[in-house]
PDB file of C-alpha atoms in Angstrom:
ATOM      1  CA  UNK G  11     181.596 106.003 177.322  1.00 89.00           C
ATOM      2  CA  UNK G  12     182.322 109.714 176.592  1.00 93.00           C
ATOM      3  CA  UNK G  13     184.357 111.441 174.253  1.00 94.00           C
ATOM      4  CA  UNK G  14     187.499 111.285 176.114  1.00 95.00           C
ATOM      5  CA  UNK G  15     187.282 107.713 176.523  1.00 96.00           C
ATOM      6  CA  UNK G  16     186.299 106.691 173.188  1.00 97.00           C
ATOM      7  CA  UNK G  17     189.624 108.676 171.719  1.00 97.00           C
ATOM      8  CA  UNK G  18     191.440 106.753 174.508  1.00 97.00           C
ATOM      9  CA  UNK G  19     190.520 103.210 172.884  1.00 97.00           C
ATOM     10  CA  UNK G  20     190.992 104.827 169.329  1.00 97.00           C
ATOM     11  CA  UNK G  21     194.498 106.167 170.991  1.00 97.00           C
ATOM     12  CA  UNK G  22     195.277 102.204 172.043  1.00 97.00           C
ATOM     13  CA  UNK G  23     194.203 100.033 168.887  1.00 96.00           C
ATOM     14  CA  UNK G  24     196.206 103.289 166.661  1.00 96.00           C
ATOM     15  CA  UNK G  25     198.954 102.389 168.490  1.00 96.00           C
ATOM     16  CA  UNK G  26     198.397  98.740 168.672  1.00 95.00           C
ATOM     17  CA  UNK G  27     198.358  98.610 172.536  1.00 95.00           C
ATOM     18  CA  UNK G  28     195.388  96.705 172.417  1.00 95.00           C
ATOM     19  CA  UNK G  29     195.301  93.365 170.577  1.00 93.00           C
ATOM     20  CA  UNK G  30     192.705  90.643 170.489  1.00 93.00           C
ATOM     21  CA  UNK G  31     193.281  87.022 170.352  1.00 90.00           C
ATOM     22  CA  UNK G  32     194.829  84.177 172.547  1.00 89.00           C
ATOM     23  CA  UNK G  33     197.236  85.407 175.063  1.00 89.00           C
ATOM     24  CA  UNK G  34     199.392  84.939 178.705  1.00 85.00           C
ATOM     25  CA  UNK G  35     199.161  87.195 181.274  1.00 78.00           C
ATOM     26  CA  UNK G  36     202.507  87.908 183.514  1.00 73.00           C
ATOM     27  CA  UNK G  37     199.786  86.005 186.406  1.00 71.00           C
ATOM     28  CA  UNK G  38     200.266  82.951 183.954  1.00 79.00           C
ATOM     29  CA  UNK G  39     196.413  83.430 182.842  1.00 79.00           C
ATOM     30  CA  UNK G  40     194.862  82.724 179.283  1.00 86.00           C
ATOM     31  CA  UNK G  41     193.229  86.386 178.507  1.00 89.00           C
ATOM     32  CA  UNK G  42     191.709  87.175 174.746  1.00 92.00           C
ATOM     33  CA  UNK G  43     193.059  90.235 174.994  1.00 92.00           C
ATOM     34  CA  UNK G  44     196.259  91.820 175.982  1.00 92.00           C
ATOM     35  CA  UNK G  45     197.477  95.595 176.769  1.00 92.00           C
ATOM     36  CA  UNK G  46     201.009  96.421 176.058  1.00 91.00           C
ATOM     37  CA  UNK G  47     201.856  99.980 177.022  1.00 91.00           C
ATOM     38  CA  UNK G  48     205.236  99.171 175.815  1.00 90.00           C
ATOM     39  CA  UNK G  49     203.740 100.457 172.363  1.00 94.00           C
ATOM     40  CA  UNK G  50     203.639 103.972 173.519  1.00 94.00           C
ATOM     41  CA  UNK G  51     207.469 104.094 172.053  1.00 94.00           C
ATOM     42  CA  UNK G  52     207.437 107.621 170.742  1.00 96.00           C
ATOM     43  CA  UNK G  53     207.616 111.501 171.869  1.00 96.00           C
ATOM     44  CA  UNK G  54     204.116 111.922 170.873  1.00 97.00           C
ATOM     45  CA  UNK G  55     202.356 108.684 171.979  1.00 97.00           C
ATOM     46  CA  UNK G  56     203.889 109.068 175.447  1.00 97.00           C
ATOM     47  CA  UNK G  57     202.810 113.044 175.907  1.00 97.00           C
ATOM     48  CA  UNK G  58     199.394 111.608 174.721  1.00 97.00           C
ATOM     49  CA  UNK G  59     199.339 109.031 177.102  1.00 97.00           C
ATOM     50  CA  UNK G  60     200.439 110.587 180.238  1.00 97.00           C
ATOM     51  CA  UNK G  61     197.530 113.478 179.557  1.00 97.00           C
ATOM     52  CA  UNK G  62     194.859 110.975 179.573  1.00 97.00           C
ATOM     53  CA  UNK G  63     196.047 109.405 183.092  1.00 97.00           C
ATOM     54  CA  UNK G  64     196.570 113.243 183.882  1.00 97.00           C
ATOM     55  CA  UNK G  65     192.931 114.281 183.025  1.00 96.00           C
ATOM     56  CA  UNK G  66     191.478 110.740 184.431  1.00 95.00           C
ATOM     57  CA  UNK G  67     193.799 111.388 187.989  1.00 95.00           C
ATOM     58  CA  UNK G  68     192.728 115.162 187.893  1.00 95.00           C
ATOM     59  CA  UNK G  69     189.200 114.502 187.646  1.00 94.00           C
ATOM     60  CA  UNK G  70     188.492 112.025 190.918  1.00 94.00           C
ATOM     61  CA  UNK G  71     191.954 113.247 193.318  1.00 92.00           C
ATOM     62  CA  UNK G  72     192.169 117.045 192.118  1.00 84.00           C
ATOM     63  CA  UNK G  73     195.444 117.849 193.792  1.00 84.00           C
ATOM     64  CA  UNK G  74     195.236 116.848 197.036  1.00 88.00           C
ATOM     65  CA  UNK G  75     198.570 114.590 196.729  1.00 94.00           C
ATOM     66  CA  UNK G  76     202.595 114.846 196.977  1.00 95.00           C
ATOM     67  CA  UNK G  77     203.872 112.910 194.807  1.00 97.00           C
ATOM     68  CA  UNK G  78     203.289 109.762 191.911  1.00 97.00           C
ATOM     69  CA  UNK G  79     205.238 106.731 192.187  1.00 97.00           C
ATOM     70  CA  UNK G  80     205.394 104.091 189.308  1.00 96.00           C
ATOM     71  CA  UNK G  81     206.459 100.881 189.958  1.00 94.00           C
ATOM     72  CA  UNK G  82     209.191  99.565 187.591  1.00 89.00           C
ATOM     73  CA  UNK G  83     209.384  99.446 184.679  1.00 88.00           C
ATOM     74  CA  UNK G  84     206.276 100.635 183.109  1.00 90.00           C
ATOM     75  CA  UNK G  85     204.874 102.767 185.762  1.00 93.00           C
ATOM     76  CA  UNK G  86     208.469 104.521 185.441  1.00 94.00           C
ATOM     77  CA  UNK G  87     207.587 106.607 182.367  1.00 95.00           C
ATOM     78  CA  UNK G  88     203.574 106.041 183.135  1.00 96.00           C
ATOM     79  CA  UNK G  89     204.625 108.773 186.103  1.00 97.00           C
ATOM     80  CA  UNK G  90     206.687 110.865 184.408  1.00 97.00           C
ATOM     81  CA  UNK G  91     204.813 111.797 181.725  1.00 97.00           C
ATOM     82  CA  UNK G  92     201.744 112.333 184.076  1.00 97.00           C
ATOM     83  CA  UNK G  93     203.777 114.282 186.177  1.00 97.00           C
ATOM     84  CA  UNK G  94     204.512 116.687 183.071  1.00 98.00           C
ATOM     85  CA  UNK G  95     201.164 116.879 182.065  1.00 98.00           C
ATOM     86  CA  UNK G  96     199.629 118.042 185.253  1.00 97.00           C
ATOM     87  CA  UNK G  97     202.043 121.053 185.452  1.00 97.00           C
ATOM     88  CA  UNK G  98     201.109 121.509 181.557  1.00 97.00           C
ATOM     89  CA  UNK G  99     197.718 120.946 181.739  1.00 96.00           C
ATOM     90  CA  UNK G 100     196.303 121.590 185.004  1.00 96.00           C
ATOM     91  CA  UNK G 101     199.092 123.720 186.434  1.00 96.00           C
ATOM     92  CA  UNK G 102     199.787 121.136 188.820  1.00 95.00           C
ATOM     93  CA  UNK G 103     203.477 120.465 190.110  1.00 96.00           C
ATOM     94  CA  UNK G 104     203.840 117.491 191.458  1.00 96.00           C
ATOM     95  CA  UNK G 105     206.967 115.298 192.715  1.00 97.00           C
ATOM     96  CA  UNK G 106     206.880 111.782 191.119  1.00 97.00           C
ATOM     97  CA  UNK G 107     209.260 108.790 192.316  1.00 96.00           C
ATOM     98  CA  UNK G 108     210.131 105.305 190.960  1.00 95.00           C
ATOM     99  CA  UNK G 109     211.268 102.219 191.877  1.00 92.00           C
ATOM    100  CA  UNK G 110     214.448  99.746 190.983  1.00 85.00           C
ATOM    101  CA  UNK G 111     214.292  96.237 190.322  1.00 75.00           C
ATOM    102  CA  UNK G 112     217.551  95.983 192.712  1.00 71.00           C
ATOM    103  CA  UNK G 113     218.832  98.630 195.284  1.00 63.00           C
ATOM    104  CA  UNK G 114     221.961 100.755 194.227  1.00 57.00           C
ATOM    105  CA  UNK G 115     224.733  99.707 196.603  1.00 56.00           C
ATOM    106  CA  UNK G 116     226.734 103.189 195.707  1.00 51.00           C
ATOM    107  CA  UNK G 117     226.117 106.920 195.391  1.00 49.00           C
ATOM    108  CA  UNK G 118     223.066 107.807 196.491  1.00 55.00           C
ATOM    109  CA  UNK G 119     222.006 104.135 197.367  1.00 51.00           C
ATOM    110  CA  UNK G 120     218.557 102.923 198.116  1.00 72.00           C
ATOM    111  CA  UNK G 121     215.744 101.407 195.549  1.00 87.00           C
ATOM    112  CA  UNK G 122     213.810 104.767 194.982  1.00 91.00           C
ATOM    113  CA  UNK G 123     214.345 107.244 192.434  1.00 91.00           C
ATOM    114  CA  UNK G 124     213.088 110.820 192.588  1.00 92.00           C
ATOM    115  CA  UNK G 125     211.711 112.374 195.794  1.00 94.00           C
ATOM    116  CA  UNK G 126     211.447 109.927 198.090  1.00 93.00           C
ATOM    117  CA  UNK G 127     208.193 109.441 200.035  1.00 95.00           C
ATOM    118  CA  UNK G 128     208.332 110.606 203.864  1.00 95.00           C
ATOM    119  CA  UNK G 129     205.402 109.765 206.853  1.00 95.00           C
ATOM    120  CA  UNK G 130     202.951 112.319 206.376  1.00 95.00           C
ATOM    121  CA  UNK G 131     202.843 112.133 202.418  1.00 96.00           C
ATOM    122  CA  UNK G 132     200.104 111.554 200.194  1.00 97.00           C
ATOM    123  CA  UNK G 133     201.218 109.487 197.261  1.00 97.00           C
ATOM    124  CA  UNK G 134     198.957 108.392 194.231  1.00 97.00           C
ATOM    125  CA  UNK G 135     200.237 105.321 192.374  1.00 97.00           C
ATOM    126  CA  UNK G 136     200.294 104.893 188.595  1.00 96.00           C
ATOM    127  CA  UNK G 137     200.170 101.501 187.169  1.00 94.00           C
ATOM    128  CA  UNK G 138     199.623 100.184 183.506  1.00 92.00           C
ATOM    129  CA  UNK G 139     197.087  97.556 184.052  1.00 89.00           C
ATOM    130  CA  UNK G 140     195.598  95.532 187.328  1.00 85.00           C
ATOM    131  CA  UNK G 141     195.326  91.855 186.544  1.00 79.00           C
ATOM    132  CA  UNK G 142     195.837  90.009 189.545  1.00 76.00           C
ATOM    133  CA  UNK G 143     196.915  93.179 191.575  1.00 81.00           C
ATOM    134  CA  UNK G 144     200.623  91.694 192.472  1.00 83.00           C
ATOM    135  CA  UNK G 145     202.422  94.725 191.173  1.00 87.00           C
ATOM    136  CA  UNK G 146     200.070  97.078 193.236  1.00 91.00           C
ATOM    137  CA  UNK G 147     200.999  94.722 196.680  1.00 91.00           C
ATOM    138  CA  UNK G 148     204.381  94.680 195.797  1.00 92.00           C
ATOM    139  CA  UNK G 149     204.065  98.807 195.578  1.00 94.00           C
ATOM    140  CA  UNK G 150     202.345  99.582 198.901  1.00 95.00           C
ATOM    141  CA  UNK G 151     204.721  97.159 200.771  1.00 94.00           C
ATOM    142  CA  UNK G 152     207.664  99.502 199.273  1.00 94.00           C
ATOM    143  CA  UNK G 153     205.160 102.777 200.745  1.00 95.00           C
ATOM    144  CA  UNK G 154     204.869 100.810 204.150  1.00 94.00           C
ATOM    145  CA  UNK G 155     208.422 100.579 204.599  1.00 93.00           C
ATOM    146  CA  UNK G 156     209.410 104.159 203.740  1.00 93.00           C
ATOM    147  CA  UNK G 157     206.433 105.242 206.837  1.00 93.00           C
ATOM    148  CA  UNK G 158     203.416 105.924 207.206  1.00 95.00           C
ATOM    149  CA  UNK G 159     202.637 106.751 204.038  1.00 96.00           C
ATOM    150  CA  UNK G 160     199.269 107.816 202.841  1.00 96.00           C
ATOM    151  CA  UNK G 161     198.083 106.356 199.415  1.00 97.00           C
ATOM    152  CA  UNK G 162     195.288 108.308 198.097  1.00 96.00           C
ATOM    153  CA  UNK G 163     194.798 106.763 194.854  1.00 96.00           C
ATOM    154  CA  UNK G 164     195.681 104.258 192.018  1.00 97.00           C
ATOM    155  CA  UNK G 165     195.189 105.203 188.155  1.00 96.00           C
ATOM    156  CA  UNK G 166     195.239 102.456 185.516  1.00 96.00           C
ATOM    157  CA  UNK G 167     194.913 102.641 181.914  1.00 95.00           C
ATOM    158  CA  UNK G 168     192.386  99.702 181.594  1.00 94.00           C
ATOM    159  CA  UNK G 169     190.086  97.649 184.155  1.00 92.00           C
ATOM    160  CA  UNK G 170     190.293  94.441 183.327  1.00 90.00           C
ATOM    161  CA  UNK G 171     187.192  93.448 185.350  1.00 89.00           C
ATOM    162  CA  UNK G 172     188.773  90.247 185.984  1.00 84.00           C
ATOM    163  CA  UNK G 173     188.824  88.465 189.143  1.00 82.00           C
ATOM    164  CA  UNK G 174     191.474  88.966 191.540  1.00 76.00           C
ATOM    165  CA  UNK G 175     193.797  86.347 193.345  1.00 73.00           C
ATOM    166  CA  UNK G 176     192.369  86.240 196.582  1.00 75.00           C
ATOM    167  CA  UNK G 177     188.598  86.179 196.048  1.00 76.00           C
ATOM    168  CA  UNK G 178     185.704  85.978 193.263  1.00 78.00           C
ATOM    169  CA  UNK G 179     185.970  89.882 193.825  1.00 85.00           C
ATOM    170  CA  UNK G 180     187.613  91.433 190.765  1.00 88.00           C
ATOM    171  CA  UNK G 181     191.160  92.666 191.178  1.00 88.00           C
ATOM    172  CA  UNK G 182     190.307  96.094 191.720  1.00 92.00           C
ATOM    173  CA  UNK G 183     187.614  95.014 194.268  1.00 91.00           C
ATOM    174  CA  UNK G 184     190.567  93.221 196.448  1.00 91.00           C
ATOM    175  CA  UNK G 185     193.004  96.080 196.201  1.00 93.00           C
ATOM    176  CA  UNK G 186     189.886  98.252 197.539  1.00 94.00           C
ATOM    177  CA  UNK G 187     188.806  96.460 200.053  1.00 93.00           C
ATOM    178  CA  UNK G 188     191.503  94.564 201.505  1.00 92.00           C
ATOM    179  CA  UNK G 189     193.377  98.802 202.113  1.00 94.00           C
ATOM    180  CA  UNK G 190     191.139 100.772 201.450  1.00 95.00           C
ATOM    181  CA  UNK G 191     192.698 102.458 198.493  1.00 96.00           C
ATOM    182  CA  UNK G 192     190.617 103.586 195.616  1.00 96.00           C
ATOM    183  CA  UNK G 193     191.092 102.670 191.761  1.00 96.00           C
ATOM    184  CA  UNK G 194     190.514 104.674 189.107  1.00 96.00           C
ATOM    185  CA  UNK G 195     190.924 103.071 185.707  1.00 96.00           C
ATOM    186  CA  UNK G 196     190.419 105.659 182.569  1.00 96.00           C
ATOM    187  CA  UNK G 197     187.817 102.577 180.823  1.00 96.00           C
ATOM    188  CA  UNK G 198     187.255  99.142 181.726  1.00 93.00           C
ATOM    189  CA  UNK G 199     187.045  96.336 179.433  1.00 93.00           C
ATOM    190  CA  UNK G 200     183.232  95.625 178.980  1.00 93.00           C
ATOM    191  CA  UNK G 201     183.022  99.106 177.980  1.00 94.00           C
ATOM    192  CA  UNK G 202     185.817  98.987 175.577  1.00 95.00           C
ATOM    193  CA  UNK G 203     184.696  95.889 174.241  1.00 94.00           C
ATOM    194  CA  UNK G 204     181.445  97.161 172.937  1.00 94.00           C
ATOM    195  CA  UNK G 205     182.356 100.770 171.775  1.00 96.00           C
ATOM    196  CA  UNK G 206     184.608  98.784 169.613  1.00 96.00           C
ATOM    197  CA  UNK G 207     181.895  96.495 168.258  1.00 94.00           C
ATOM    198  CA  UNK G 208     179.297  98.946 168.091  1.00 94.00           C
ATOM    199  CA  UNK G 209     180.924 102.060 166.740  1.00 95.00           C
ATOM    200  CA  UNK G 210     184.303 102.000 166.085  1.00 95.00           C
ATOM    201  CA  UNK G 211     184.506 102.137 162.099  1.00 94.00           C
ATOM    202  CA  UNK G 212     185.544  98.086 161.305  1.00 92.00           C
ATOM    203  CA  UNK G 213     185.390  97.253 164.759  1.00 92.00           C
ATOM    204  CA  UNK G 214     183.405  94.284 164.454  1.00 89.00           C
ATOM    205  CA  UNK G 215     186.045  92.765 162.282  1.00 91.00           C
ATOM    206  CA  UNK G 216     188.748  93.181 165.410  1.00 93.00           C
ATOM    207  CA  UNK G 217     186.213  91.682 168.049  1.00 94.00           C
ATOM    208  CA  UNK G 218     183.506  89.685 166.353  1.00 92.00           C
ATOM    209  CA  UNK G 219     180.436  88.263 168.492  1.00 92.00           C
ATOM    210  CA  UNK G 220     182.693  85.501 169.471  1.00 92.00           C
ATOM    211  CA  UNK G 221     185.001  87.756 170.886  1.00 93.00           C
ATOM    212  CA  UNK G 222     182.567  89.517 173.049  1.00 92.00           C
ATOM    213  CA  UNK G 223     181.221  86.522 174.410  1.00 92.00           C
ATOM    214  CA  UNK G 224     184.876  85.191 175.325  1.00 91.00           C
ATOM    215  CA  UNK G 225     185.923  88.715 177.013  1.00 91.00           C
ATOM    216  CA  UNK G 226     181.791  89.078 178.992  1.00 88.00           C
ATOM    217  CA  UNK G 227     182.821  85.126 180.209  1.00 87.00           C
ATOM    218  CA  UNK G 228     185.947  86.504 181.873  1.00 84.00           C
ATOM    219  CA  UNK G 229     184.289  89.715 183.511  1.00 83.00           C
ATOM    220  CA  UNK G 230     183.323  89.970 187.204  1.00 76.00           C
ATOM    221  CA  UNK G 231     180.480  91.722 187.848  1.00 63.00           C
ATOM    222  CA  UNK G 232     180.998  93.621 191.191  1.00 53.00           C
TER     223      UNK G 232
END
């Protein structure tokens, strides 16, 4: 891991977004781990948070894109804040769009918030986590029905390295292959796992050997 990743994890467990133990992922799965970006429920922790996914979405898709969409509800202020961070930090303007649960039967109308994506536009996606990849499906089917809509990119907090829902492949693996759409997580889980362990200062008290072995057991190994 490098520097910028290893303040990332020591950004997550200081603001108790990651937690270890015995948990239920929205897919229904057991997981000893869980990643709540719900947590990130100040001024600060959100401007931190939308600079890493800036620096992480800067670094593999430059600015060759129109706009970030975040699916509701936490890709909502996952793409806003990375939307401010590229104009602050990489002098990058960007549109960014969201999604509602329902579809507004008055004003405006439609499901989509923000500039709306158009045939022709190149759209990165900004998610939380990828567990089963649902969320991401749901997301391009919304980009397939506004046209032909060109998604260049997906950036997630975490990979969980777990496998997906329709193959041994992990979740990320799927959404890859099955449209061709690459991922680009800021760490993944093995490597979290033992930067905690190893070096974080106590870490071996929040994942223990037993731990490790628990989260390696769940890992796919592409």
């Amino acid at each position: 891991m490098n520097a910028m990743q290893k303040e990332f994890v020591d950004f997550m467990l200081e603001k108790h977004v990651l937690k270890f133990g015995d948990f239920i992922t929205k897919s229904g799965r057991p997981t000893p781990y869980f990643i709540n970006t719900g947590c990130y429920d100040d001024g600060s922790s959100i401007a931190r948070i939308g600079a890493f996914y800036a620096d992480c979405l800067h670094e593999h898709i430059t600015d060759d894109f129109d706009i970030l969409y975040g699916p509701a509800y936490k890709g909502i202020p996952l793409a806003t804040t990375t939307a401010i961070a590229l104009s602050q930090r990489h002098n990058i303007n960007v549109n960014y769009s969201f999604n509602r649960k329902e579809a507004k039967d008055h004003g405006e109308g439609g499901n989509i918030v923000g500039r709306i994506p158009q045939s022709g536009d190149k759209v990165v996606i900004v998610e939380d986590v990828i567990t089963a990849g649902t969320s991401i499906r749901e997301s391009i089917a919304i980009m397939n029905k506004l046209g032909n809509i060109d998604i260049v990119g997906i950036i997630v907090s975490v990979d969980r390295m777990e496998r997906g829902s329709v193959s041994d492949k992990t979740a990320i693996n799927e959404i890859e292959d099955q449209f061709g759409i690459p991922v680009f997580p800021v760490v993944n889980i093995k490597d979290v796992a033992t930067y905690i362990h190893d070096e974080y200062p106590g870490g071996s008290s929040i994942i223990d050997d037993a731990m490790i072995e628990k989260i390696h057991n769940r890992i796919v190994i592409a």
